Short mmCIF file of C-alpha atoms in Angstrom, two decimals:
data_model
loop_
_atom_site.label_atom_id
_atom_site.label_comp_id
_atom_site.label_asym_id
_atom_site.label_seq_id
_atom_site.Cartn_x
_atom_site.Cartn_y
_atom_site.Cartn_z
CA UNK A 6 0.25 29.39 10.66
CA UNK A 7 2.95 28.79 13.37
CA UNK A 8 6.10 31.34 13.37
CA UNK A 9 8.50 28.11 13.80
CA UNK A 10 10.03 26.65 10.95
CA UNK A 11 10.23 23.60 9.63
CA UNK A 12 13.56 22.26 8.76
CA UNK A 13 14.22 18.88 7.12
CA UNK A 14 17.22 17.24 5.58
CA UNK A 15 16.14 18.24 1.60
CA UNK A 16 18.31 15.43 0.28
CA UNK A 17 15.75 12.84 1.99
CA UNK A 18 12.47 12.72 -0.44
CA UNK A 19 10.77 10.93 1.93
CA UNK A 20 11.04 13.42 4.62
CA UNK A 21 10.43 16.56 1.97
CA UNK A 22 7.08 14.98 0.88
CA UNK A 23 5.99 14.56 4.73
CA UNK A 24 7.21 18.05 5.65
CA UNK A 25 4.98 19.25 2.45
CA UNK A 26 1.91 17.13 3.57
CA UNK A 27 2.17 18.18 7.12
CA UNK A 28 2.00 22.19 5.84
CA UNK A 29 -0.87 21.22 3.54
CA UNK A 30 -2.65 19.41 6.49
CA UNK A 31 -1.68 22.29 8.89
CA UNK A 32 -3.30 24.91 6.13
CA UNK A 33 -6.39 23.14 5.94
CA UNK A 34 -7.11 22.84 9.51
CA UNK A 35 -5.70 26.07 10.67
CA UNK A 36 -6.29 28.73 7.71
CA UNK A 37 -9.31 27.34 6.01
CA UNK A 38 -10.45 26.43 9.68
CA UNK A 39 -11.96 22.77 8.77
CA UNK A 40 -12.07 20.06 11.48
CA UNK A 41 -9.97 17.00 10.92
CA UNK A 42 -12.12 13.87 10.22
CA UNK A 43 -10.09 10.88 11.44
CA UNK A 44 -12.38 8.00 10.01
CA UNK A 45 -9.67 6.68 7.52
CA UNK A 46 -6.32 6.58 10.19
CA UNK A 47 -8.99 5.30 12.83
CA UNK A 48 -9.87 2.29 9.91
CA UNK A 49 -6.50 1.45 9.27
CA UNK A 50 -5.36 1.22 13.37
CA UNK A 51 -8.51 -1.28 13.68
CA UNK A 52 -7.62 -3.48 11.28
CA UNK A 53 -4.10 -3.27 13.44
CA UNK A 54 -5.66 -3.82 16.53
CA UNK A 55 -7.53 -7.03 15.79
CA UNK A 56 -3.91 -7.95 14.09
CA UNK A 57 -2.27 -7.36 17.10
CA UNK A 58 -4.69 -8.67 19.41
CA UNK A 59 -4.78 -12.11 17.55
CA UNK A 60 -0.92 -12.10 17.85
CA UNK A 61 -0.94 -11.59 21.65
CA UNK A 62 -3.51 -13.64 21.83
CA UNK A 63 -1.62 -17.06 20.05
CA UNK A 64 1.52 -15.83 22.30
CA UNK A 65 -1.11 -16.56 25.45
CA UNK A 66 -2.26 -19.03 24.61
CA UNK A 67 1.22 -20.66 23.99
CA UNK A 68 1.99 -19.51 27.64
CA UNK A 69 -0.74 -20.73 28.77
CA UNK A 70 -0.30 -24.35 26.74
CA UNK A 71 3.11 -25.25 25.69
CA UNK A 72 3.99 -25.65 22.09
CA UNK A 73 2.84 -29.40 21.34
CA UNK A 74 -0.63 -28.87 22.62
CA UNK A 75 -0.61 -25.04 21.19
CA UNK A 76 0.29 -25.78 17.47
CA UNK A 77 -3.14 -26.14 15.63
CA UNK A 78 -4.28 -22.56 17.75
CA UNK A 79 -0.89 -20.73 16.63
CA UNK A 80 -1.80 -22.35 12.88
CA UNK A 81 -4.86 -20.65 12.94
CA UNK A 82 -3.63 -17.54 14.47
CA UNK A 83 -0.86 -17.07 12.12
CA UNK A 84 -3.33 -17.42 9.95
CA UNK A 85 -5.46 -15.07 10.56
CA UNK A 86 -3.06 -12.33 11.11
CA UNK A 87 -1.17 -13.24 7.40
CA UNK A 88 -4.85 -12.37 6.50
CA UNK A 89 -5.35 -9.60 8.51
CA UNK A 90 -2.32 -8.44 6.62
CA UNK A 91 -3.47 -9.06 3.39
CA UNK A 92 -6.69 -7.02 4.68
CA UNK A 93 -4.41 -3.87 5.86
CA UNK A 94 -2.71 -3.43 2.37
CA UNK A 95 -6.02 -3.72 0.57
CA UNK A 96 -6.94 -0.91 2.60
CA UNK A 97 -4.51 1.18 2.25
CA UNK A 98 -3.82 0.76 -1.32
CA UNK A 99 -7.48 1.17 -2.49
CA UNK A 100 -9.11 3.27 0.17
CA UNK A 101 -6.47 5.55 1.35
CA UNK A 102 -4.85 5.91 -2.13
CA UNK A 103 -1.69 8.33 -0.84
CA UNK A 104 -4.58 10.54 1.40
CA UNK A 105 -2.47 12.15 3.99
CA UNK A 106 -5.85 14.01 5.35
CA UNK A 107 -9.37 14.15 5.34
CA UNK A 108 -11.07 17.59 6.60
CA UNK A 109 -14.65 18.61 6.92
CA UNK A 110 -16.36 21.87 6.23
CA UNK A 111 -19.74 22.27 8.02
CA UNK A 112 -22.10 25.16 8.21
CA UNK A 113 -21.80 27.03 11.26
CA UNK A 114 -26.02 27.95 10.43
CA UNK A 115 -26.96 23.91 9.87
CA UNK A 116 -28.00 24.63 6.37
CA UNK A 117 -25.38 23.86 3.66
CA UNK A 118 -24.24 20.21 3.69
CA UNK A 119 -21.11 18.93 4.81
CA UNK A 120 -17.95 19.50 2.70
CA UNK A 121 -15.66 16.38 2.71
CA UNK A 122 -12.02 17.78 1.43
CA UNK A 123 -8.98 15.01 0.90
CA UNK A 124 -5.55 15.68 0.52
CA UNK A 125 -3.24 13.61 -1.31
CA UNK A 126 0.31 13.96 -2.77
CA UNK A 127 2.45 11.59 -4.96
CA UNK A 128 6.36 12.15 -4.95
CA UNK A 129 8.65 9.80 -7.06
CA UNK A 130 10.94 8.53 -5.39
CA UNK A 131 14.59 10.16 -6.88
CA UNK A 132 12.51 12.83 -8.29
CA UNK A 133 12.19 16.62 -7.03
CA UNK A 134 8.32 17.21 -8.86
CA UNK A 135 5.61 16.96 -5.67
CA UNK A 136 2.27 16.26 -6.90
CA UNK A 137 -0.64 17.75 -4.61
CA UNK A 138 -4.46 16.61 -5.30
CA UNK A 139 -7.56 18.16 -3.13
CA UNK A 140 -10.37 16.85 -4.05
CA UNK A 141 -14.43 17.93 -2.88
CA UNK A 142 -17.17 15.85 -1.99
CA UNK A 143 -20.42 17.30 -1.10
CA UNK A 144 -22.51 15.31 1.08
CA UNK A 145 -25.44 16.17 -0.24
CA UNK A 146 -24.96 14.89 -4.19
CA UNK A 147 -21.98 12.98 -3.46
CA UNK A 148 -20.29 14.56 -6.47
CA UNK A 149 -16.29 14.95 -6.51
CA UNK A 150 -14.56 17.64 -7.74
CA UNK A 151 -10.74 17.52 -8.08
CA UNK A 152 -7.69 19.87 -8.57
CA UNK A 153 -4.14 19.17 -8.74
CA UNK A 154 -1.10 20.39 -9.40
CA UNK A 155 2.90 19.78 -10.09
CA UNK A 156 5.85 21.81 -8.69
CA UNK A 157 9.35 20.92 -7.90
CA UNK A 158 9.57 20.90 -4.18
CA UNK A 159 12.75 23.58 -4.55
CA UNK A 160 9.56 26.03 -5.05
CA UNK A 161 8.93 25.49 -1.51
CA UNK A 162 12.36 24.99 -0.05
CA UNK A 163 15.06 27.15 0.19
CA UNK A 164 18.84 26.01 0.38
CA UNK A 165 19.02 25.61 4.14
CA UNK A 166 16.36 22.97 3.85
CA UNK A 167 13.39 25.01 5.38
CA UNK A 168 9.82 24.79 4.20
CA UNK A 169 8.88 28.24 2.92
CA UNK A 170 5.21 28.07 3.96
CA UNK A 171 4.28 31.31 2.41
CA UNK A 172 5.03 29.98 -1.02
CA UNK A 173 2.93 26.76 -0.30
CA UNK A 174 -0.23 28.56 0.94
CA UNK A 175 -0.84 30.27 -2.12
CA UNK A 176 -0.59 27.32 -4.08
CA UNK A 177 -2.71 25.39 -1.82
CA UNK A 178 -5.55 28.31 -1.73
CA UNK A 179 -5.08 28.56 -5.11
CA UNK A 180 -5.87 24.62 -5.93
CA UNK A 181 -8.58 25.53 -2.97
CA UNK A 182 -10.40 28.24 -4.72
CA UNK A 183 -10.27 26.89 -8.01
CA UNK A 184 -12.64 23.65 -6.70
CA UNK A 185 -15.14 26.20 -5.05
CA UNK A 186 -15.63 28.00 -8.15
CA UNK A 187 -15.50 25.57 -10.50
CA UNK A 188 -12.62 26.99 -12.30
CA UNK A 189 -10.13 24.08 -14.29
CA UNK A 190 -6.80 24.54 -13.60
CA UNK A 191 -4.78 25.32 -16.87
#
């Protein structure tokens, strides 16, 4: 883990849950050693490309042809992009579901199939309890196995508003272990 600390303002939920997340993310690519899979960020900034690009696009083309003769190409741009919109918080609401990071475990020898792990958290908003969820996928039977659990985030943050990341680890290992073995969590 890195020596620095991380300091956030612990009034601001928002900015708790994404100090939290970070540390998880930070744990499972540095102490577990797994290689960050980027597949769902890189989904979500291409449906925000082609958004963008139709955008700049209808502004072109209205420099290019002034607004009388540009209207039924900005119609169907704005369009497009309201859809594109519609498109981007599908995706996000139903296939990134709160996952802050996707990691994958491969076999060094080439045997074992690939381990998919995903991190997500949920954090009311007014509310101190942070909710972490790894869950397994083996690409081999495709099977997911999931472990959670609940903790106020004062279990992690002391009064100065620092993120105690040797309380965290555990917890994370913990949740960690308990998938690999197969053990519930009580």
């Amino acid at each position: 883990m890195t020596d620095e600390k991380t300091k956030v303002n612990k009034w601001d939920g928002s900015a708790v849950k994404n100090a939290l997340d970070d540390a998880v993310r930070d744990i499972l690519v540095k102490k577990l050693n797994y290689e960050e899979n980027f597949a769902l960020v890189d989904g979500r900034l291409g449906i925000c490309s082609i958004a963008v690009g139709i955008a700049m696009f209808a502004l072109l083309w209205d420099y290019i042809h002034p607004f009388p003769a540009s209207k039924p190409v900005l119609l169907l741009c704005v369009s497009f992009y309201f859809v594109m919109m519609g498109v981007l918080t599908f995706y996000t609401a139903y296939m990134e579901k709160g996952i802050f990071a996707v990691v994958v475990h491969k076999d060094p020898a080439g045997i074992d199939p690939e381990v998919t792990w995903e991190a997500s958290s949920y954090m009311k908003r007014f509310d101190d309890i942070f909710q972490l969820t790894l869950s397994c996928t083996k690409s081999r039977d495709g099977k997911v196995k999931t472990a959670t659990f609940e903790k106020s985030v004062a279990c992690f943050m002391d009064t100065e508003g620092n993120l105690l990341q040797d309380l965290l680890e555990p917890e994370v290992l913990k949740l960690h272990t308990n998938i690999v073995s197969g053990k519930k969590e009580k």
